[in-house]
PDB file of C-alpha atoms in Angstrom:
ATOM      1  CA  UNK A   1      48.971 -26.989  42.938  1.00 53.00           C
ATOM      2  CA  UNK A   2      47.556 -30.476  43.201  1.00 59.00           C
ATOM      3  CA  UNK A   3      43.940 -30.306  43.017  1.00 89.00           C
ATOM      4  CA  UNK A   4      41.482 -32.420  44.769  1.00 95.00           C
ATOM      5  CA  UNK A   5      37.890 -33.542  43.462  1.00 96.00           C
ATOM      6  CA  UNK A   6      35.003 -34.125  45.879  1.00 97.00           C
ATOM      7  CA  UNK A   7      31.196 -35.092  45.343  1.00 98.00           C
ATOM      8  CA  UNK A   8      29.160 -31.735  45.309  1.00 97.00           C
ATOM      9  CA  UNK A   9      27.072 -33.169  48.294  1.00 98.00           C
ATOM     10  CA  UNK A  10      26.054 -36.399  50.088  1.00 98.00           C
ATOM     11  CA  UNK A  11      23.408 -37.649  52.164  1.00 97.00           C
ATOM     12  CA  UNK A  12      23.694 -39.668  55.726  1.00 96.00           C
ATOM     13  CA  UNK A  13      21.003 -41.509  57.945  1.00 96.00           C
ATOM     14  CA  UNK A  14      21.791 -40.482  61.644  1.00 96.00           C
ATOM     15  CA  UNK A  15      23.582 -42.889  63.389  1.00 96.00           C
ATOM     16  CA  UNK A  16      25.109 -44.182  60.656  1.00 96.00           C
ATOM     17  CA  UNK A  17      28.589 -44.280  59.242  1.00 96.00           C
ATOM     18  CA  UNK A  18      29.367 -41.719  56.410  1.00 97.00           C
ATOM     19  CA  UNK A  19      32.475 -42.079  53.859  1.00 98.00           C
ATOM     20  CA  UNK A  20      32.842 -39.222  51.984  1.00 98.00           C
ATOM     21  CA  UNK A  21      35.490 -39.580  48.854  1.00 98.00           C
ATOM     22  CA  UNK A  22      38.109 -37.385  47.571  1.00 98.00           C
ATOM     23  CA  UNK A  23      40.329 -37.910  44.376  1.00 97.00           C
ATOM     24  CA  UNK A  24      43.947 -36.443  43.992  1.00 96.00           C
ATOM     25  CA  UNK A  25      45.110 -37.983  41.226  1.00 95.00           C
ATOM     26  CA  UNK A  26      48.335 -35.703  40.864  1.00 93.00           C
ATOM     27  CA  UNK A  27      49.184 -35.713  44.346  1.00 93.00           C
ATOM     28  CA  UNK A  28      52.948 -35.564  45.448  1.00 91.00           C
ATOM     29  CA  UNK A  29      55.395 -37.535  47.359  1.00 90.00           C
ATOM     30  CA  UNK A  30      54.848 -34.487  49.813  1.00 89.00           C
ATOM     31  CA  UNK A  31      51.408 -33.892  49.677  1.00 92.00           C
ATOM     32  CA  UNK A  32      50.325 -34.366  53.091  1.00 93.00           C
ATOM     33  CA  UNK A  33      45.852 -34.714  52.663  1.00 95.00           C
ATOM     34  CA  UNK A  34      43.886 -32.502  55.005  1.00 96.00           C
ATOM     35  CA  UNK A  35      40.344 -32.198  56.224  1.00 97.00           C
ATOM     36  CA  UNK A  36      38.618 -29.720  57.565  1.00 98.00           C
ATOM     37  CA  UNK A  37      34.433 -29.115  57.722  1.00 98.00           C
ATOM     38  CA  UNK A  38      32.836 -25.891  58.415  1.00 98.00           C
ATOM     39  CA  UNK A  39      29.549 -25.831  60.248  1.00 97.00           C
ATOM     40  CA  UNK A  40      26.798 -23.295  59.471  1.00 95.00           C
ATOM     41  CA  UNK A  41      27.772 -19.780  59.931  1.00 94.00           C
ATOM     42  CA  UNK A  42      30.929 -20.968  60.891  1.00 96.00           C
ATOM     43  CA  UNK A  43      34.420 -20.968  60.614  1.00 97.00           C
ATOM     44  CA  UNK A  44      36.703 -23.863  59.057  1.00 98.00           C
ATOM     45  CA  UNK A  45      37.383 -26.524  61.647  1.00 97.00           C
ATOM     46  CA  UNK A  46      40.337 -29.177  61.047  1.00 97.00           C
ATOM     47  CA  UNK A  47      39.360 -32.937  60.920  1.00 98.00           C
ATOM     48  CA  UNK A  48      41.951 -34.974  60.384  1.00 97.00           C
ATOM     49  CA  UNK A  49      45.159 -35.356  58.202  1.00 96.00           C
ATOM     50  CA  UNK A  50      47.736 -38.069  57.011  1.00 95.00           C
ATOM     51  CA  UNK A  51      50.585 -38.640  54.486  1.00 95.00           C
ATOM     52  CA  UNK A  52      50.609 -42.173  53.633  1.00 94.00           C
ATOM     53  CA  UNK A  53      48.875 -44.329  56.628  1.00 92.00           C
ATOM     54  CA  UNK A  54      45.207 -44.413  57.486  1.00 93.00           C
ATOM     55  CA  UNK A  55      44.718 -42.410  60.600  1.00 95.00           C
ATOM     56  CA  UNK A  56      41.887 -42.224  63.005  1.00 95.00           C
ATOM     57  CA  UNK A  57      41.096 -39.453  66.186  1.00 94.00           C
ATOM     58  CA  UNK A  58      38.431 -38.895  68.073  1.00 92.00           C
ATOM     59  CA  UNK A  59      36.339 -37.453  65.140  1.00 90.00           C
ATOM     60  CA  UNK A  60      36.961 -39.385  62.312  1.00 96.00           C
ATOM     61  CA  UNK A  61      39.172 -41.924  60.541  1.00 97.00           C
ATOM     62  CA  UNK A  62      41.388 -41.685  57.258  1.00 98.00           C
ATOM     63  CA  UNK A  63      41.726 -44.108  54.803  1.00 98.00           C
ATOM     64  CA  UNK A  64      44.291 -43.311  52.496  1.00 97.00           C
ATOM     65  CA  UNK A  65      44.431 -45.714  48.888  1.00 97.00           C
ATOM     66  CA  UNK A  66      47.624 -47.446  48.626  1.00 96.00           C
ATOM     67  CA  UNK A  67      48.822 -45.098  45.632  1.00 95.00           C
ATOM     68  CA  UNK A  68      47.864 -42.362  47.342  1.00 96.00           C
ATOM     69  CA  UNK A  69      45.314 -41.137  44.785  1.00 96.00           C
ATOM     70  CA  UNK A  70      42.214 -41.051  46.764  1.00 97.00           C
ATOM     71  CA  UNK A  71      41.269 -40.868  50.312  1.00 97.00           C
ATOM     72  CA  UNK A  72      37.781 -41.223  52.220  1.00 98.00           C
ATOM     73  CA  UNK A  73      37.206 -39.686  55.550  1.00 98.00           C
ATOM     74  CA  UNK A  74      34.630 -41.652  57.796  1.00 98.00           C
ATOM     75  CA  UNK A  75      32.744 -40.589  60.369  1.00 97.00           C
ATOM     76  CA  UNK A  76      31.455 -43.478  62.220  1.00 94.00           C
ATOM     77  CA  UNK A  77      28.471 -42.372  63.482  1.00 95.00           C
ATOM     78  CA  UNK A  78      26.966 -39.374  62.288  1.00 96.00           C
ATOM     79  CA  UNK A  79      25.083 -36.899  64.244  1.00 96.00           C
ATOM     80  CA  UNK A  80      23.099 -33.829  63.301  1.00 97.00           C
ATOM     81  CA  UNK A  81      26.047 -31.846  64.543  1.00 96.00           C
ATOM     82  CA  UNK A  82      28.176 -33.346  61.497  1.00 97.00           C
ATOM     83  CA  UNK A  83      26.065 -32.153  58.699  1.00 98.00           C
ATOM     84  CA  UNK A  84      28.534 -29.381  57.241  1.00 98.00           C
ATOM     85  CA  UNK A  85      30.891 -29.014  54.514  1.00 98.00           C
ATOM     86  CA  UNK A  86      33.843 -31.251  54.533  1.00 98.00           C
ATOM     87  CA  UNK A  87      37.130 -29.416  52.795  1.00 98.00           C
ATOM     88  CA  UNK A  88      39.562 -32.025  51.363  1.00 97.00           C
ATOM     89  CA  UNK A  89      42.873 -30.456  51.111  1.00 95.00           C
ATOM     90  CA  UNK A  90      46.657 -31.222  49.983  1.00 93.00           C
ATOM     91  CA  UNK A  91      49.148 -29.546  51.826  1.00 91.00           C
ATOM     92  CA  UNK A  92      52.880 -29.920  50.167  1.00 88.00           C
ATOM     93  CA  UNK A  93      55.311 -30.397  52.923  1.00 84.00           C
ATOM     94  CA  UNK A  94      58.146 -29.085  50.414  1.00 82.00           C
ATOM     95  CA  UNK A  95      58.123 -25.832  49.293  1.00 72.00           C
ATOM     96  CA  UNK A  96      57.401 -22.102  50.665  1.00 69.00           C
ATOM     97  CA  UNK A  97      54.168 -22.970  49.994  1.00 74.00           C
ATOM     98  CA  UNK A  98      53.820 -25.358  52.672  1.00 78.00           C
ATOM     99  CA  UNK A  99      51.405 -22.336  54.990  1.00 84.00           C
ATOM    100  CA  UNK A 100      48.545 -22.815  51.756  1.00 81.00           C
ATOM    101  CA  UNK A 101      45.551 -24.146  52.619  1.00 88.00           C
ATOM    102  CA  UNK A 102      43.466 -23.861  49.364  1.00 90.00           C
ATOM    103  CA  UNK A 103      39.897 -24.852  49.735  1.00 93.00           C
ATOM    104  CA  UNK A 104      37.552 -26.356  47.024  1.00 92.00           C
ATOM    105  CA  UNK A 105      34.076 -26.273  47.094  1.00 93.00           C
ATOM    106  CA  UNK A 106      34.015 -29.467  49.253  1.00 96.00           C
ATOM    107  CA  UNK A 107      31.138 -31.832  50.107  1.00 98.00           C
ATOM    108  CA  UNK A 108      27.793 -30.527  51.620  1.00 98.00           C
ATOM    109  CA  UNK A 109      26.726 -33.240  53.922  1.00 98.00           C
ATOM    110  CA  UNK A 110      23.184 -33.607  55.318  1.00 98.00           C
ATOM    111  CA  UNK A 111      22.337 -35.744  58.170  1.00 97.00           C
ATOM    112  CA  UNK A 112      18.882 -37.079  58.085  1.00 96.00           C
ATOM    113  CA  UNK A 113      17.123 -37.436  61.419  1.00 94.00           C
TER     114      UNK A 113
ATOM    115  CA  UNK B   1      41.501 -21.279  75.543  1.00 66.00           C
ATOM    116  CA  UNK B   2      39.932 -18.446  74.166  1.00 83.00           C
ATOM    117  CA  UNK B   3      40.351 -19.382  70.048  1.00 96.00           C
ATOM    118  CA  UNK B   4      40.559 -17.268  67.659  1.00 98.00           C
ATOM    119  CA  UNK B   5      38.273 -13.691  68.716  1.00 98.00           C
ATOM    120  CA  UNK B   6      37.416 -11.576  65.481  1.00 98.00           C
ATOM    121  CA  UNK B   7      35.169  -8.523  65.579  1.00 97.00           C
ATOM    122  CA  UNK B   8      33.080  -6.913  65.073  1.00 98.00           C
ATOM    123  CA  UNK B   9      30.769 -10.490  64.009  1.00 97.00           C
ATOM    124  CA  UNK B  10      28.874  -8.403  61.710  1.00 98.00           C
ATOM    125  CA  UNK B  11      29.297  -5.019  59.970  1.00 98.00           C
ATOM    126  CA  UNK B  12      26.692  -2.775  57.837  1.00 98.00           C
ATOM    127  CA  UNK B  13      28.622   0.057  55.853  1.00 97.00           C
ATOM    128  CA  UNK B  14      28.052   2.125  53.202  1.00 97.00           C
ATOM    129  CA  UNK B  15      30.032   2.470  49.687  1.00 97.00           C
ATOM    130  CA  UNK B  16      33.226   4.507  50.388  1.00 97.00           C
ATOM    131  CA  UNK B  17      33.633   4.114  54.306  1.00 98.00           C
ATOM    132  CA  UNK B  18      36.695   2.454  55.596  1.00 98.00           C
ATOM    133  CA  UNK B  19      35.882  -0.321  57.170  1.00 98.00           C
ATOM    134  CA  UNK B  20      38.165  -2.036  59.971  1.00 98.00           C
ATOM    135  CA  UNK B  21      38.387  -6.233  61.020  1.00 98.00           C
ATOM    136  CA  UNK B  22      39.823  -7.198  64.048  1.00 98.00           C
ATOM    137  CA  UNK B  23      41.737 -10.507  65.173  1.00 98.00           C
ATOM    138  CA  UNK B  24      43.195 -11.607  68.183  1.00 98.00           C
ATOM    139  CA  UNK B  25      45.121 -14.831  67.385  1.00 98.00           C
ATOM    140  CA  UNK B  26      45.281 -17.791  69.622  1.00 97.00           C
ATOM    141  CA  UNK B  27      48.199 -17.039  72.335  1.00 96.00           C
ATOM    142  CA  UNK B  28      51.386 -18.956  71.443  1.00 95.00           C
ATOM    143  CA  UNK B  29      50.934 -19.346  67.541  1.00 96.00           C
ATOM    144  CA  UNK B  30      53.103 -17.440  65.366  1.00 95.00           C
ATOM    145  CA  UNK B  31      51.156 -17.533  61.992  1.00 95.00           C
ATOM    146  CA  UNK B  32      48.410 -15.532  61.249  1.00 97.00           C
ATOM    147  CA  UNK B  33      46.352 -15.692  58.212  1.00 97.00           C
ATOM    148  CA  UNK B  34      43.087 -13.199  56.545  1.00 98.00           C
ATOM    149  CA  UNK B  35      40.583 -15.101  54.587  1.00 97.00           C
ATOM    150  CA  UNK B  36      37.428 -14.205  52.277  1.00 98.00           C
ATOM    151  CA  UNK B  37      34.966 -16.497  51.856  1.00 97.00           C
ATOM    152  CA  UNK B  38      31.793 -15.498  48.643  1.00 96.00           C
ATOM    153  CA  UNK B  39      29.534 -17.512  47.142  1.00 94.00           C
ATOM    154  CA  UNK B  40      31.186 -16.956  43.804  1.00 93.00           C
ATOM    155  CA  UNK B  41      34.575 -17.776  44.911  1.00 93.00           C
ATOM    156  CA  UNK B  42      34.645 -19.181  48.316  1.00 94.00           C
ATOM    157  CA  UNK B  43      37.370 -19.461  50.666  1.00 95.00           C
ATOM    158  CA  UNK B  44      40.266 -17.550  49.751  1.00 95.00           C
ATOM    159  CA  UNK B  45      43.541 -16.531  51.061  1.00 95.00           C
ATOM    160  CA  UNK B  46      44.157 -12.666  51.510  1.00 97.00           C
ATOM    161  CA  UNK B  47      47.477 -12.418  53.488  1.00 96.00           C
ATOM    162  CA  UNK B  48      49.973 -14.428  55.954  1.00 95.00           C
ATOM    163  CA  UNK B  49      51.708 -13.173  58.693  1.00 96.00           C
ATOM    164  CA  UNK B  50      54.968 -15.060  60.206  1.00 94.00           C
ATOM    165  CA  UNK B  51      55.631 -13.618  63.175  1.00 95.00           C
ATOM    166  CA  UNK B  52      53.875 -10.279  62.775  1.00 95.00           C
ATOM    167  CA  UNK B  53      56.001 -10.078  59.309  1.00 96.00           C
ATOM    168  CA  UNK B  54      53.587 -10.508  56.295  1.00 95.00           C
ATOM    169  CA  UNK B  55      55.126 -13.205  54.059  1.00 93.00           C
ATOM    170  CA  UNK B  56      52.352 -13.419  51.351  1.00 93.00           C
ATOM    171  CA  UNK B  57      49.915 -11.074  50.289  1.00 94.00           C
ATOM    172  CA  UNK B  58      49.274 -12.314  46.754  1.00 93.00           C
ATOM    173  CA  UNK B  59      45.656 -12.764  47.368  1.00 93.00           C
ATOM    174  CA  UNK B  60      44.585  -9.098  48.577  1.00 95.00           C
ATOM    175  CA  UNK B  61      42.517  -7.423  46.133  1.00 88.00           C
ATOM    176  CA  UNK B  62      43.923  -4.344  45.360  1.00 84.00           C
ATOM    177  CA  UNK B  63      45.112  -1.754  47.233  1.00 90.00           C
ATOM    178  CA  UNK B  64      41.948  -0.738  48.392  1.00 96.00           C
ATOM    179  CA  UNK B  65      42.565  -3.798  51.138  1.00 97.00           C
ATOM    180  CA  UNK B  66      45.651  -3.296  54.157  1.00 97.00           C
ATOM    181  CA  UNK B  67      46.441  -5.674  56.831  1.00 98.00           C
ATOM    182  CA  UNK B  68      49.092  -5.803  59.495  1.00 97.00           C
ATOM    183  CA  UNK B  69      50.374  -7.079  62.893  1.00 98.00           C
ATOM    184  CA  UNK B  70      51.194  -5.062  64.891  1.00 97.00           C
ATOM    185  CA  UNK B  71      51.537  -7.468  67.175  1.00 96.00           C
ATOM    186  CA  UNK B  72      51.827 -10.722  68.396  1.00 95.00           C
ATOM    187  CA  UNK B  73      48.339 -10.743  69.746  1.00 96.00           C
ATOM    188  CA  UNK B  74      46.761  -8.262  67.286  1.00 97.00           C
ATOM    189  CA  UNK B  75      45.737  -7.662  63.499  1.00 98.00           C
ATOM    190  CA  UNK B  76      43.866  -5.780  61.498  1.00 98.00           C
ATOM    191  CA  UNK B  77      42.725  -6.154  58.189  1.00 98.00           C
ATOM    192  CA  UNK B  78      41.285  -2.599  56.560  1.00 98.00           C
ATOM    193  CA  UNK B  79      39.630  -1.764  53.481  1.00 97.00           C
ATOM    194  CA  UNK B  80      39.406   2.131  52.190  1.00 97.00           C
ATOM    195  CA  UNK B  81      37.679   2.787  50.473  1.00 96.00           C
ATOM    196  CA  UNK B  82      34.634   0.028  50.590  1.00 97.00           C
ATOM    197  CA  UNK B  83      32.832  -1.088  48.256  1.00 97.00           C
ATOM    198  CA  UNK B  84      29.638  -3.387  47.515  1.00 97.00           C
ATOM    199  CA  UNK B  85      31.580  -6.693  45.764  1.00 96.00           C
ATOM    200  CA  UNK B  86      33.669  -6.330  48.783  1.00 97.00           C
ATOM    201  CA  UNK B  87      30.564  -7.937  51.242  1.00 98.00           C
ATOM    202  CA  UNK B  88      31.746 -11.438  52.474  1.00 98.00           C
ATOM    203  CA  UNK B  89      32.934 -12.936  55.683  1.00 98.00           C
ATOM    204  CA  UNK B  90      36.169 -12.309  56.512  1.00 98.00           C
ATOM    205  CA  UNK B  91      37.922 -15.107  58.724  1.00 98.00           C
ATOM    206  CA  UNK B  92      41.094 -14.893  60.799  1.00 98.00           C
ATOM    207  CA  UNK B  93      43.208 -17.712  61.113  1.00 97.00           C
ATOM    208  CA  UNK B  94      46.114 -18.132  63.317  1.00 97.00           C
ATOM    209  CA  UNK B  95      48.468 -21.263  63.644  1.00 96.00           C
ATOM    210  CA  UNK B  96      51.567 -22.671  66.081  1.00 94.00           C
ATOM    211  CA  UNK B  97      53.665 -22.846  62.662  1.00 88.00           C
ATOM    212  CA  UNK B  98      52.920 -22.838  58.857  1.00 83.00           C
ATOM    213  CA  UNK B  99      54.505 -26.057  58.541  1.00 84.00           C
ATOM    214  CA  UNK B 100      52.357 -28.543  55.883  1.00 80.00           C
ATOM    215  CA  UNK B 101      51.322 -30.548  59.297  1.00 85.00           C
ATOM    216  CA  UNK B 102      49.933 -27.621  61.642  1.00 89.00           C
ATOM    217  CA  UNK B 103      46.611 -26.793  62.244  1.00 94.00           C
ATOM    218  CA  UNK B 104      45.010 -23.916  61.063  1.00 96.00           C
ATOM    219  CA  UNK B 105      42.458 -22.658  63.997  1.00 97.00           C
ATOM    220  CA  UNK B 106      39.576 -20.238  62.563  1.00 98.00           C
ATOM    221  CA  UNK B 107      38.056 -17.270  64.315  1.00 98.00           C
ATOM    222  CA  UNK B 108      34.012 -17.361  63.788  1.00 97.00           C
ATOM    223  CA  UNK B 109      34.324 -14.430  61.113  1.00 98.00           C
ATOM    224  CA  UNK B 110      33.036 -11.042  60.106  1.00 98.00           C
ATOM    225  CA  UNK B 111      29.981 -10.405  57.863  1.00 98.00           C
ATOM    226  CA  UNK B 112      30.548  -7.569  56.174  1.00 98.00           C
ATOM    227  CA  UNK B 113      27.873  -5.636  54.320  1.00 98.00           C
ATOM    228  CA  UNK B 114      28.762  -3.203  51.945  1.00 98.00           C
ATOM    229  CA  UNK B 115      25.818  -1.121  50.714  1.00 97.00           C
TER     230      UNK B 115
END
């Protein structure tokens, strides 16, 4: 499986914007990139996800590197409600295995007041 | 919408007893996954169901752990008999598809406690 490094944890000023980096340096042609954050005593809740194009919903963006081997997710402003653990996750869009979500040990984010 | 509804939240058993998770998926999807989540290993795939049939259970334990589906709108995951490295939170997924592109929509877990 492709494998995805994050940093360990990151800090954020409320109200400001956040990037928080991933590297997949072995990703696929059908490696779609995931993101999903899990609150405090919570479950996982999907972010965002894209294949080659940055993409961008209501709560964050995607930037995805032209060669595909790194992508930041931005939140644009961040609010005490994002501080969590943010999951960055390849999903390959060819195989049987295309159900896996595998989770690292992500990126614990604190917001500062 | 509901979600996903998992109970009980929490659960306090002792070494031996059979223990019993529920999960009610979100109606309409026809995936359903089981995950563990430790501090030592964290989240971690137990078994996936594709429309109530269970595709992949490579990641249950041993056979100490069950699950099945009944049901479209029901699953259980069961472990006889418990023990203490089994305490963790068990989530419940469920999804439209299992395509690479669907969401995956998490139930808010059981804490299990296995003295």
């Amino acid at each position: 499986d492709a494998k995805t490094t994050q940093p360990n944890s990151m800090e954020s000023n409320e109200e400001e914007p956040v990037h928080l980096p991933c590297n997949h340096s072995t990703i696929s042609g059908t490696d779609y990139i995931h993101w999903y954050r899990q609150l405090p005593s919570q479950g996982p809740e999907y972010v965002i996800h894209g294949l080659t194009s940055n993409v961008n919903n209501r709560m964050a963006s995607l930037a995805i590197a032209e060669d595909r081997k790194s992508s930041t997710l931005i939140l644009h402003r961040a609010t005490l409600r994002d501080a969590a653990v943010y999951y960055c996750i390849l999903r390959d869009a060819s195989g049987a295995g295309s159900y896996q979500l595998t989770f690292g040990k992500g990126t614990k984010l604190s917001v500062i007041p | 919408d509901a979600g996903v509804i998992q109970s009980p939240r929490h659960e306090v058993t002792e070494m031996g007893q059979e223990v019993t998770l529920r999960c009610k998926p979100i109606s309409g999807h026809n995936s359903l996954f089981w995950y563990r989540q430790t501090m030592m290993r964290g989240l971690e795939l137990l078994i996936y169901f594709n429309n109530n049939v269970p595709i992949d259970d490579s990641g249950m334990p041993e056979d100490r752990f069950s699950a099945k589906m009944p049901n479209a709108s029901f699953s259980t995951l069961k472990i006889q008999p418990s023990e203490p490295r089994d305490s963790a939170v068990y989530f419940c997924a469920s999804s439209f598809q299992a395509h690479s592109t669907d969401t995956q929509y998490f139930g808010p877990g059981t804490r299990l406690t296995v003295l």
